[in-house]
DNA sequence: ATGTCC
């Protein structure tokens, strides 16, 4: 794929053929090595009806279903703009929640192993059913409508949690009627569960603070112990994605839409199929937040019992969602459907949708790294090149198959434990697939994101213990 | 990512 360097950490793929907009990739040349397949996907996304500005890719871009993971695309519903389930991904509302403990590493060290054992016992994980909060059909309906707001109403959390969650814990436009029976059945037994793959619950330590005043507003400080939870909407979100991809594949011809890859199935935002998907997707987004809310509560119980420590929510943000947002397009405010797939919303200081206590600092952006390296807290910046979006993690360089082939899970655990990282895996194969070597260097990804003007570094955290999905 | 194929 041909691209030209047009700025620091910024490359352009010139518009040609059926592309409606150019491609813009934020990365270093080093990060773009072996990115051929994902750049092809950036080009394919640029052909979607109603796409605005450019088809963007973040520095952690890699190949995904239809859209690249690390892709951002905004469409204008008033100009035939489409919504595509592939632009969100199978794990709708996959995201990260960070909590700060009222203790530092030294205070925690003596109880780290019993604490990790406790977390390992209470956190349901791996494929299939199991969740800390078994719910009835009626309760699930409330979760789909009100997300973590309902969980908190039912006693699973504190009111303050909602202020520190994207959208106050729930999006208003959820339409549970668009979530069919099968998706609901899968969702019933999985509220409060990690899942598998790259999902985890980590106990971390803040090792570096790059901006004291922003970190202070977020509620984190050097040396502090934190808990990072990375998970999504489990089988419910997966089922919704599959169901609506199928509906859209059938509907596309009727709208005269052709796409270069059938995995880019889509429908106009303002169509029955588009609205149905967005309503179901929003319901899954609420499910994802409730899921993380329940896992946070489980972690709070263990921290209280084993360490006498309290966990306070820093923030909860998704990196797999499509949202209706207002953005300036050629100086005019326009309501757009912004797809972020493996890309994190990063609102700048002063953004009207931020709660009062974050208004001056900007939106906390939570970046899960790998279990052997580091994770980051970033914040949004003015300008924000790609509809206020940035990276979402380290980004894979090795396939799951290759990682499992070249890594021995037991030896990996021994290595991590030798580095002082307590590991509570659920399967050796799952652990091996997530070996740090399977990922890009998260420090480089974050440096590229900052260098490209997408975000700013606030803090770096390293793992002390990992409960692996 | 996912009751890793209805």
Tab-separated table of C-alpha atoms (C1' of nucleotides) in Angstrom:
chain	number	residue	atom	x	y	z
A	1	UNK	CA	0.000	0.000	0.000
A	2	UNK	CA	1.334	3.413	-0.973
A	3	UNK	CA	1.261	6.182	1.587
A	4	UNK	CA	2.926	9.551	2.057
A	5	UNK	CA	4.210	11.056	5.279
A	6	UNK	CA	2.291	14.293	5.759
A	7	UNK	CA	3.190	15.165	9.338
A	8	UNK	CA	4.668	13.759	12.516
A	9	UNK	CA	3.305	10.235	12.994
A	10	UNK	CA	0.798	10.902	10.222
A	11	UNK	CA	0.562	9.164	6.841
A	12	UNK	CA	-1.931	9.679	4.037
A	13	UNK	CA	-3.298	7.168	1.555
A	14	UNK	CA	-4.414	9.252	-1.413
A	15	UNK	CA	-8.019	8.919	-2.523
A	16	UNK	CA	-8.426	6.835	-5.674
A	17	UNK	CA	-10.817	4.366	-7.292
A	18	UNK	CA	-14.025	4.019	-5.290
A	19	UNK	CA	-12.602	5.679	-2.171
A	20	UNK	CA	-14.840	8.585	-1.103
A	21	UNK	CA	-12.232	10.018	1.261
A	22	UNK	CA	-8.497	9.506	1.779
A	23	UNK	CA	-7.014	7.197	4.407
A	24	UNK	CA	-5.112	8.741	7.308
A	25	UNK	CA	-2.897	6.530	9.446
A	26	UNK	CA	-1.340	7.769	12.674
A	27	UNK	CA	1.821	5.756	13.295
A	28	UNK	CA	5.574	5.563	12.921
A	29	UNK	CA	7.146	3.763	9.929
A	30	UNK	CA	8.277	1.106	12.372
A	31	UNK	CA	4.703	0.513	13.614
A	32	UNK	CA	3.489	0.244	9.998
A	33	UNK	CA	5.796	-2.662	9.154
A	34	UNK	CA	3.657	-5.665	8.163
A	35	UNK	CA	0.495	-3.510	8.261
A	36	UNK	CA	-0.383	-4.244	4.611
A	37	UNK	CA	-3.614	-6.123	5.374
A	38	UNK	CA	-4.927	-3.525	7.785
A	39	UNK	CA	-4.067	-0.656	5.397
A	40	UNK	CA	-6.086	-2.475	2.720
A	41	UNK	CA	-8.964	-2.390	5.199
A	42	UNK	CA	-8.459	1.355	5.793
A	43	UNK	CA	-8.896	1.811	2.020
A	44	UNK	CA	-12.009	-0.403	1.917
A	45	UNK	CA	-13.640	1.565	4.756
A	46	UNK	CA	-13.000	4.785	2.782
A	47	UNK	CA	-15.567	3.594	0.200
A	48	UNK	CA	-18.509	3.536	2.642
A	49	UNK	CA	-21.479	5.790	1.791
A	50	UNK	CA	-21.553	9.077	3.710
A	51	UNK	CA	-18.066	8.748	5.215
A	52	UNK	CA	-16.734	12.136	6.344
A	53	UNK	CA	-13.155	13.450	6.434
A	54	UNK	CA	-11.049	10.307	6.163
A	55	UNK	CA	-10.848	6.649	7.020
A	56	UNK	CA	-8.563	6.754	10.045
A	57	UNK	CA	-6.247	4.234	11.671
A	58	UNK	CA	-4.650	4.502	15.106
A	59	UNK	CA	-1.011	3.491	15.840
A	60	UNK	CA	-2.090	0.083	17.198
A	61	UNK	CA	-3.928	-0.798	13.974
A	62	UNK	CA	-4.137	-4.455	13.012
A	63	UNK	CA	-6.333	-6.688	10.884
A	64	UNK	CA	-9.967	-7.181	11.969
A	65	UNK	CA	-13.376	-8.306	10.714
A	66	UNK	CA	-14.178	-5.864	7.880
A	67	UNK	CA	-12.821	-2.746	9.546
A	68	UNK	CA	-9.288	-2.802	10.939
A	69	UNK	CA	-8.965	-2.915	14.709
A	70	UNK	CA	-7.747	0.589	15.476
A	71	UNK	CA	-10.086	2.062	12.863
A	72	UNK	CA	-12.177	5.231	13.163
A	73	UNK	CA	-14.805	6.241	10.613
A	74	UNK	CA	-17.520	8.904	10.913
A	75	UNK	CA	-20.527	9.013	8.602
A	76	UNK	CA	-23.119	11.721	8.076
A	77	UNK	CA	-26.680	10.335	8.426
A	78	UNK	CA	-27.976	13.417	6.586
A	79	UNK	CA	-25.838	12.501	3.569
A	80	UNK	CA	-26.694	8.808	3.170
A	81	UNK	CA	-24.224	7.843	5.898
A	82	UNK	CA	-24.224	4.203	6.942
A	83	UNK	CA	-23.666	2.305	10.152
A	84	UNK	CA	-21.721	-0.958	9.977
A	85	UNK	CA	-21.541	-3.611	12.720
A	86	UNK	CA	-18.033	-4.427	11.449
A	87	UNK	CA	-17.051	-0.863	12.426
A	88	UNK	CA	-17.806	-1.691	16.044
A	89	UNK	CA	-16.702	-5.297	16.182
A	90	UNK	CA	-18.060	-8.507	17.635
A	91	UNK	CA	-17.316	-7.451	21.191
A	92	UNK	CA	-19.667	-4.473	21.361
A	93	UNK	CA	-18.671	-2.028	24.108
A	94	UNK	CA	-15.482	-3.854	24.947
A	95	UNK	CA	-13.696	-1.408	27.195
A	96	UNK	CA	-11.671	-0.606	30.260
A	97	UNK	CA	-12.485	0.396	33.813
A	98	UNK	CA	-9.769	1.715	36.139
A	99	UNK	CA	-10.114	1.925	39.914
A	100	UNK	CA	-7.628	3.522	42.314
A	101	UNK	CA	-6.927	1.929	45.710
A	102	UNK	CA	-6.260	3.943	48.851
A	103	UNK	CA	-2.908	2.208	49.333
A	104	UNK	CA	0.498	2.004	47.680
A	105	UNK	CA	2.540	-0.969	46.547
A	106	UNK	CA	4.526	-1.291	49.763
A	107	UNK	CA	1.363	-1.556	51.851
A	108	UNK	CA	-0.103	-4.142	49.472
A	109	UNK	CA	2.969	-6.350	48.939
A	110	UNK	CA	2.575	-8.528	52.088
A	111	UNK	CA	-0.987	-9.487	51.105
A	112	UNK	CA	-0.556	-9.582	47.314
A	113	UNK	CA	-0.803	-13.368	46.995
A	114	UNK	CA	-3.900	-13.903	49.180
A	115	UNK	CA	-5.424	-10.899	47.392
A	116	UNK	CA	-4.709	-12.439	43.989
A	117	UNK	CA	-6.063	-15.803	45.174
A	118	UNK	CA	-9.228	-14.013	46.305
A	119	UNK	CA	-9.597	-12.216	42.969
A	120	UNK	CA	-8.926	-15.471	41.133
A	121	UNK	CA	-11.749	-17.119	43.082
A	122	UNK	CA	-14.419	-14.426	42.640
A	123	UNK	CA	-13.843	-13.378	39.017
A	124	UNK	CA	-15.707	-15.665	36.570
A	125	UNK	CA	-13.730	-16.049	33.348
A	126	UNK	CA	-13.089	-18.179	30.319
A	127	UNK	CA	-15.565	-19.029	27.581
A	128	UNK	CA	-19.151	-19.916	28.347
A	129	UNK	CA	-21.612	-19.015	31.086
A	130	UNK	CA	-20.902	-17.779	34.601
A	131	UNK	CA	-21.279	-14.315	36.120
A	132	UNK	CA	-21.226	-12.805	39.608
A	133	UNK	CA	-24.817	-11.535	39.213
A	134	UNK	CA	-27.322	-14.098	37.915
A	135	UNK	CA	-30.273	-12.066	36.628
A	136	UNK	CA	-33.865	-12.719	35.587
A	137	UNK	CA	-35.240	-11.744	32.187
A	138	UNK	CA	-36.853	-8.687	33.748
A	139	UNK	CA	-33.564	-7.588	35.341
A	140	UNK	CA	-31.710	-8.124	32.059
A	141	UNK	CA	-34.226	-5.820	30.376
A	142	UNK	CA	-33.338	-3.136	32.956
A	143	UNK	CA	-29.617	-3.699	32.385
A	144	UNK	CA	-30.073	-3.295	28.611
A	145	UNK	CA	-31.931	-0.013	29.210
A	146	UNK	CA	-29.923	1.480	32.065
A	147	UNK	CA	-26.514	-0.232	32.204
A	148	UNK	CA	-24.468	0.370	35.325
A	149	UNK	CA	-27.100	2.882	36.510
A	150	UNK	CA	-29.417	-0.066	37.169
A	151	UNK	CA	-26.596	-2.077	38.770
A	152	UNK	CA	-25.924	0.801	41.180
A	153	UNK	CA	-29.650	1.199	41.913
A	154	UNK	CA	-29.682	-2.467	42.909
A	155	UNK	CA	-26.840	-1.894	45.377
A	156	UNK	CA	-23.910	-2.978	43.154
A	157	UNK	CA	-21.863	0.181	43.488
A	158	UNK	CA	-21.979	3.799	44.545
A	159	UNK	CA	-23.607	6.843	42.945
A	160	UNK	CA	-20.186	8.364	42.226
A	161	UNK	CA	-19.354	5.414	39.942
A	162	UNK	CA	-21.907	6.713	37.460
A	163	UNK	CA	-20.337	10.171	37.183
A	164	UNK	CA	-17.036	8.522	36.292
A	165	UNK	CA	-18.483	6.266	33.620
A	166	UNK	CA	-18.806	7.269	29.957
A	167	UNK	CA	-22.390	8.502	29.378
A	168	UNK	CA	-23.074	8.451	33.128
A	169	UNK	CA	-23.231	4.651	33.024
A	170	UNK	CA	-25.984	4.299	30.417
A	171	UNK	CA	-26.786	5.428	26.891
A	172	UNK	CA	-30.359	6.609	26.456
A	173	UNK	CA	-31.031	5.302	22.953
A	174	UNK	CA	-30.894	1.588	23.770
A	175	UNK	CA	-33.695	-0.440	22.194
A	176	UNK	CA	-33.945	-3.848	23.918
A	177	UNK	CA	-36.699	-4.851	21.460
A	178	UNK	CA	-33.927	-5.209	18.869
A	179	UNK	CA	-32.065	-7.729	21.041
A	180	UNK	CA	-33.465	-11.120	20.083
A	181	UNK	CA	-34.158	-14.073	22.365
A	182	UNK	CA	-30.925	-15.906	21.689
A	183	UNK	CA	-28.776	-12.900	22.571
A	184	UNK	CA	-30.781	-12.408	25.767
A	185	UNK	CA	-30.384	-16.048	26.751
A	186	UNK	CA	-26.624	-15.786	26.340
A	187	UNK	CA	-26.580	-12.553	28.340
A	188	UNK	CA	-28.558	-13.850	31.322
A	189	UNK	CA	-25.765	-15.852	32.943
A	190	UNK	CA	-22.753	-13.648	32.100
A	191	UNK	CA	-23.293	-10.384	33.998
A	192	UNK	CA	-20.044	-9.858	35.878
A	193	UNK	CA	-17.641	-12.066	33.917
A	194	UNK	CA	-14.354	-11.397	32.116
A	195	UNK	CA	-14.573	-13.708	29.116
A	196	UNK	CA	-11.350	-14.793	27.424
A	197	UNK	CA	-8.823	-13.646	24.828
A	198	UNK	CA	-7.165	-10.356	25.776
A	199	UNK	CA	-9.572	-9.701	28.642
A	200	UNK	CA	-8.148	-9.407	32.146
A	201	UNK	CA	-8.374	-7.941	35.598
A	202	UNK	CA	-5.020	-6.578	36.732
A	203	UNK	CA	-3.704	-5.186	39.984
A	204	UNK	CA	-1.286	-2.480	38.907
A	205	UNK	CA	1.034	0.124	40.351
A	206	UNK	CA	1.386	3.689	39.053
A	207	UNK	CA	5.106	3.974	38.281
A	208	UNK	CA	5.154	7.298	36.486
A	209	UNK	CA	3.030	10.414	36.477
A	210	UNK	CA	3.584	12.715	33.497
A	211	UNK	CA	1.056	15.397	34.457
A	212	UNK	CA	0.467	15.894	38.193
A	213	UNK	CA	-2.527	18.183	37.967
A	214	UNK	CA	-4.425	16.017	35.459
A	215	UNK	CA	-3.554	12.846	37.418
A	216	UNK	CA	-4.827	14.576	40.549
A	217	UNK	CA	-8.134	15.416	38.852
A	218	UNK	CA	-8.424	11.786	37.720
A	219	UNK	CA	-7.666	10.609	41.286
A	220	UNK	CA	-4.350	8.831	40.732
A	221	UNK	CA	-0.910	9.434	42.203
A	222	UNK	CA	2.617	7.967	41.878
A	223	UNK	CA	3.093	4.670	43.729
A	224	UNK	CA	-0.630	4.051	44.024
A	225	UNK	CA	-2.172	0.645	43.532
A	226	UNK	CA	-4.897	0.446	40.863
A	227	UNK	CA	-7.206	-2.182	39.413
A	228	UNK	CA	-7.739	-2.298	35.645
A	229	UNK	CA	-10.615	-4.328	34.204
A	230	UNK	CA	-10.726	-5.056	30.462
A	231	UNK	CA	-13.814	-6.869	29.186
A	232	UNK	CA	-16.902	-6.465	27.027
A	233	UNK	CA	-20.458	-7.616	26.448
A	234	UNK	CA	-19.705	-11.358	26.179
A	235	UNK	CA	-22.041	-13.635	24.246
A	236	UNK	CA	-24.821	-11.045	24.182
A	237	UNK	CA	-22.811	-8.525	22.163
A	238	UNK	CA	-21.411	-11.255	19.927
A	239	UNK	CA	-24.892	-12.567	19.137
A	240	UNK	CA	-26.219	-9.058	18.412
A	241	UNK	CA	-23.346	-8.414	15.999
A	242	UNK	CA	-23.900	-11.704	14.147
A	243	UNK	CA	-27.675	-11.197	13.952
A	244	UNK	CA	-27.462	-7.660	12.590
A	245	UNK	CA	-24.656	-8.382	10.116
A	246	UNK	CA	-26.960	-11.012	8.623
A	247	UNK	CA	-29.899	-8.565	8.477
A	248	UNK	CA	-27.751	-5.924	6.799
A	249	UNK	CA	-26.257	-8.327	4.262
A	250	UNK	CA	-29.813	-8.961	3.088
A	251	UNK	CA	-30.829	-5.282	3.128
A	252	UNK	CA	-27.844	-3.741	1.331
A	253	UNK	CA	-28.998	-4.442	-2.216
A	254	UNK	CA	-32.293	-2.711	-1.459
A	255	UNK	CA	-30.400	0.465	-0.589
A	256	UNK	CA	-28.157	0.148	-3.644
A	257	UNK	CA	-25.052	-0.182	-1.470
A	258	UNK	CA	-22.065	-2.170	-2.684
A	259	UNK	CA	-18.981	-2.720	-0.543
A	260	UNK	CA	-15.569	-4.155	-1.505
A	261	UNK	CA	-15.687	-6.718	1.326
A	262	UNK	CA	-18.855	-8.433	2.505
A	263	UNK	CA	-17.635	-8.067	6.077
A	264	UNK	CA	-18.346	-4.351	5.632
A	265	UNK	CA	-22.103	-5.035	5.596
A	266	UNK	CA	-23.902	-1.808	6.471
A	267	UNK	CA	-27.171	0.098	6.161
A	268	UNK	CA	-28.074	3.792	6.219
A	269	UNK	CA	-28.163	5.147	9.784
A	270	UNK	CA	-31.658	6.416	8.963
A	271	UNK	CA	-33.120	3.088	7.866
A	272	UNK	CA	-35.028	0.410	9.787
A	273	UNK	CA	-31.948	-1.859	9.725
A	274	UNK	CA	-29.580	0.930	10.751
A	275	UNK	CA	-31.781	2.063	13.616
A	276	UNK	CA	-32.358	-1.543	14.731
A	277	UNK	CA	-28.621	-2.220	14.911
A	278	UNK	CA	-27.876	1.041	16.735
A	279	UNK	CA	-30.640	0.326	19.280
A	280	UNK	CA	-29.367	-3.202	19.907
A	281	UNK	CA	-25.756	-2.004	19.975
A	282	UNK	CA	-26.625	0.631	22.597
A	283	UNK	CA	-28.314	-2.077	24.686
A	284	UNK	CA	-25.126	-4.147	24.470
A	285	UNK	CA	-23.144	-1.039	25.445
A	286	UNK	CA	-25.248	-0.796	28.595
A	287	UNK	CA	-24.687	-4.496	29.250
A	288	UNK	CA	-20.918	-3.992	28.905
A	289	UNK	CA	-20.887	-1.197	31.492
A	290	UNK	CA	-23.016	-3.249	33.911
A	291	UNK	CA	-20.605	-6.136	33.373
A	292	UNK	CA	-17.613	-3.990	34.355
A	293	UNK	CA	-19.586	-2.462	37.244
A	294	UNK	CA	-20.239	-5.918	38.748
A	295	UNK	CA	-16.619	-7.008	38.314
A	296	UNK	CA	-15.492	-3.799	40.020
A	297	UNK	CA	-17.801	-4.582	42.932
A	298	UNK	CA	-16.363	-8.101	43.167
A	299	UNK	CA	-12.837	-6.630	43.239
A	300	UNK	CA	-13.903	-4.114	45.903
A	301	UNK	CA	-15.076	-6.951	48.160
A	302	UNK	CA	-11.752	-8.790	47.850
A	303	UNK	CA	-9.680	-5.625	48.421
A	304	UNK	CA	-11.743	-4.826	51.537
A	305	UNK	CA	-11.372	-8.330	52.987
A	306	UNK	CA	-7.772	-9.067	52.044
A	307	UNK	CA	-6.140	-5.644	52.153
A	308	UNK	CA	-8.540	-3.394	54.090
A	309	UNK	CA	-8.390	-1.107	51.054
A	310	UNK	CA	-11.028	0.925	49.212
A	311	UNK	CA	-11.319	1.201	45.411
A	312	UNK	CA	-12.499	4.451	43.824
A	313	UNK	CA	-13.508	4.610	40.168
A	314	UNK	CA	-11.178	6.637	37.951
A	315	UNK	CA	-13.131	6.109	34.725
A	316	UNK	CA	-14.835	3.565	32.475
A	317	UNK	CA	-14.587	3.934	28.701
A	318	UNK	CA	-15.358	1.675	25.758
A	319	UNK	CA	-13.134	1.247	22.704
A	320	UNK	CA	-15.672	-0.634	20.521
A	321	UNK	CA	-18.715	1.545	19.811
A	322	UNK	CA	-20.530	3.683	17.275
A	323	UNK	CA	-21.863	6.925	18.742
A	324	UNK	CA	-23.807	9.919	17.546
A	325	UNK	CA	-21.605	12.938	18.271
A	326	UNK	CA	-21.342	16.542	17.152
A	327	UNK	CA	-18.100	17.414	15.363
A	328	UNK	CA	-16.902	20.400	13.344
A	329	UNK	CA	-16.753	19.576	9.646
A	330	UNK	CA	-15.232	22.413	7.586
A	331	UNK	CA	-16.203	24.846	10.342
A	332	UNK	CA	-19.793	23.608	10.650
A	333	UNK	CA	-21.108	21.511	13.565
A	334	UNK	CA	-22.547	18.241	12.272
A	335	UNK	CA	-24.157	15.248	13.951
A	336	UNK	CA	-22.132	12.223	12.885
A	337	UNK	CA	-22.172	8.493	13.507
A	338	UNK	CA	-18.634	7.872	14.760
A	339	UNK	CA	-17.457	4.252	14.566
A	340	UNK	CA	-14.592	3.404	16.896
A	341	UNK	CA	-13.311	-0.146	16.677
A	342	UNK	CA	-10.279	-0.669	18.854
A	343	UNK	CA	-10.043	3.068	19.245
A	344	UNK	CA	-10.771	5.116	22.360
A	345	UNK	CA	-12.828	8.273	22.560
A	346	UNK	CA	-10.599	11.065	23.897
A	347	UNK	CA	-12.591	14.226	24.643
A	348	UNK	CA	-10.409	17.311	25.235
A	349	UNK	CA	-10.550	19.656	28.248
A	350	UNK	CA	-13.699	21.786	28.190
A	351	UNK	CA	-15.816	19.268	26.275
A	352	UNK	CA	-19.486	19.739	27.258
A	353	UNK	CA	-20.110	16.001	27.707
A	354	UNK	CA	-17.476	15.684	30.453
A	355	UNK	CA	-18.572	15.748	34.132
A	356	UNK	CA	-17.677	18.888	36.115
A	357	UNK	CA	-14.763	17.307	37.986
A	358	UNK	CA	-13.089	16.292	34.712
A	359	UNK	CA	-13.963	19.354	32.614
A	360	UNK	CA	-10.600	21.086	33.080
A	361	UNK	CA	-8.476	17.929	32.782
A	362	UNK	CA	-10.110	16.232	29.795
A	363	UNK	CA	-11.430	12.703	29.464
A	364	UNK	CA	-9.419	9.882	31.033
A	365	UNK	CA	-8.319	7.489	28.277
A	366	UNK	CA	-7.502	4.003	29.553
A	367	UNK	CA	-5.012	1.933	27.561
A	368	UNK	CA	-4.532	-1.706	28.532
A	369	UNK	CA	-1.052	-2.905	27.568
A	370	UNK	CA	0.225	-6.446	28.022
A	371	UNK	CA	0.525	-8.456	31.231
A	372	UNK	CA	4.305	-8.233	31.161
A	373	UNK	CA	4.838	-4.612	30.191
A	374	UNK	CA	2.668	-1.605	31.041
A	375	UNK	CA	-0.664	0.141	30.695
A	376	UNK	CA	-1.355	3.862	30.352
A	377	UNK	CA	-3.733	6.602	31.385
A	378	UNK	CA	-3.958	9.363	28.777
A	379	UNK	CA	-6.157	12.395	28.298
A	380	UNK	CA	-7.811	14.058	25.307
A	381	UNK	CA	-6.304	17.141	23.665
A	382	UNK	CA	-7.778	20.050	21.692
A	383	UNK	CA	-7.766	19.432	17.954
A	384	UNK	CA	-7.847	15.663	18.316
A	385	UNK	CA	-7.210	14.672	14.666
A	386	UNK	CA	-9.641	11.730	14.299
A	387	UNK	CA	-12.962	12.851	15.777
A	388	UNK	CA	-11.386	12.875	19.250
A	389	UNK	CA	-10.080	9.327	19.167
A	390	UNK	CA	-6.811	7.634	20.025
A	391	UNK	CA	-5.282	4.174	20.393
A	392	UNK	CA	-6.826	1.425	22.529
A	393	UNK	CA	-3.952	-0.877	23.449
A	394	UNK	CA	-0.655	-2.316	22.276
A	395	UNK	CA	-2.071	-3.965	19.124
A	396	UNK	CA	-1.255	-7.533	18.123
A	397	UNK	CA	1.697	-8.368	15.863
A	398	UNK	CA	1.456	-12.150	16.236
A	399	UNK	CA	-1.651	-14.204	15.536
A	400	UNK	CA	-3.140	-16.156	18.429
A	401	UNK	CA	-2.071	-19.341	16.668
A	402	UNK	CA	1.525	-18.212	16.247
A	403	UNK	CA	1.724	-16.964	19.854
A	404	UNK	CA	0.407	-20.286	21.185
A	405	UNK	CA	2.795	-22.207	18.914
A	406	UNK	CA	5.891	-20.341	20.072
A	407	UNK	CA	5.005	-19.928	23.756
A	408	UNK	CA	4.775	-22.398	26.607
A	409	UNK	CA	2.067	-21.137	28.985
A	410	UNK	CA	3.616	-22.648	32.111
A	411	UNK	CA	7.037	-21.182	31.351
A	412	UNK	CA	5.450	-17.814	30.609
A	413	UNK	CA	3.764	-17.856	34.003
A	414	UNK	CA	7.061	-18.754	35.713
A	415	UNK	CA	8.794	-15.900	33.874
A	416	UNK	CA	6.150	-13.363	34.888
A	417	UNK	CA	6.135	-14.591	38.500
A	418	UNK	CA	9.935	-14.217	38.422
A	419	UNK	CA	9.396	-10.594	37.413
A	420	UNK	CA	7.169	-10.135	40.474
A	421	UNK	CA	3.857	-10.418	38.598
A	422	UNK	CA	1.356	-12.804	40.211
A	423	UNK	CA	-0.533	-14.704	37.501
A	424	UNK	CA	-3.903	-16.412	37.925
A	425	UNK	CA	-4.633	-17.982	34.508
A	426	UNK	CA	-7.655	-19.993	33.454
A	427	UNK	CA	-5.931	-21.933	30.666
A	428	UNK	CA	-2.294	-22.370	29.621
A	429	UNK	CA	-3.167	-21.945	25.962
A	430	UNK	CA	-5.105	-18.718	26.661
A	431	UNK	CA	-2.161	-17.378	28.649
A	432	UNK	CA	0.328	-18.284	25.886
A	433	UNK	CA	-1.787	-16.497	23.248
A	434	UNK	CA	-1.449	-13.303	25.276
A	435	UNK	CA	2.315	-13.426	25.715
A	436	UNK	CA	3.756	-9.874	25.696
A	437	UNK	CA	5.791	-10.777	22.577
A	438	UNK	CA	2.522	-11.128	20.620
A	439	UNK	CA	2.020	-7.357	20.898
A	440	UNK	CA	3.608	-4.159	19.688
A	441	UNK	CA	5.570	-2.093	22.188
A	442	UNK	CA	2.862	-0.183	24.088
A	443	UNK	CA	5.352	2.607	24.907
A	444	UNK	CA	5.883	3.135	21.155
A	445	UNK	CA	2.154	3.039	20.424
A	446	UNK	CA	1.462	5.644	23.103
A	447	UNK	CA	4.423	7.797	21.972
A	448	UNK	CA	3.065	7.729	18.412
A	449	UNK	CA	-0.447	8.598	19.607
A	450	UNK	CA	0.869	11.537	21.599
A	451	UNK	CA	3.258	12.574	18.823
A	452	UNK	CA	0.381	12.565	16.336
A	453	UNK	CA	-1.546	14.993	18.550
A	454	UNK	CA	-4.314	12.542	19.459
A	455	UNK	CA	-3.777	12.526	23.243
A	456	UNK	CA	-1.382	13.312	26.063
A	457	UNK	CA	0.274	10.974	28.573
A	458	UNK	CA	-0.900	11.209	32.185
A	459	UNK	CA	0.417	8.087	33.907
A	460	UNK	CA	2.105	4.734	33.297
A	461	UNK	CA	1.140	1.644	35.273
A	462	UNK	CA	2.828	-1.746	35.577
A	463	UNK	CA	1.165	-5.026	36.565
A	464	UNK	CA	1.588	-6.561	40.038
A	465	UNK	CA	-0.938	-9.314	39.442
A	466	UNK	CA	-3.125	-10.481	36.596
A	467	UNK	CA	-6.366	-12.460	36.639
A	468	UNK	CA	-6.476	-13.748	33.076
A	469	UNK	CA	-9.592	-14.510	31.064
B	1	DA	C1'	-14.061	-11.307	20.617
B	2	DT	C1'	-17.286	-15.894	20.608
B	3	DG	C1'	-21.482	-21.930	24.057
B	4	DT	C1'	-13.890	-20.409	18.791
B	5	DC	C1'	-19.474	-24.046	13.070
B	6	DC	C1'	-26.453	-24.518	13.177
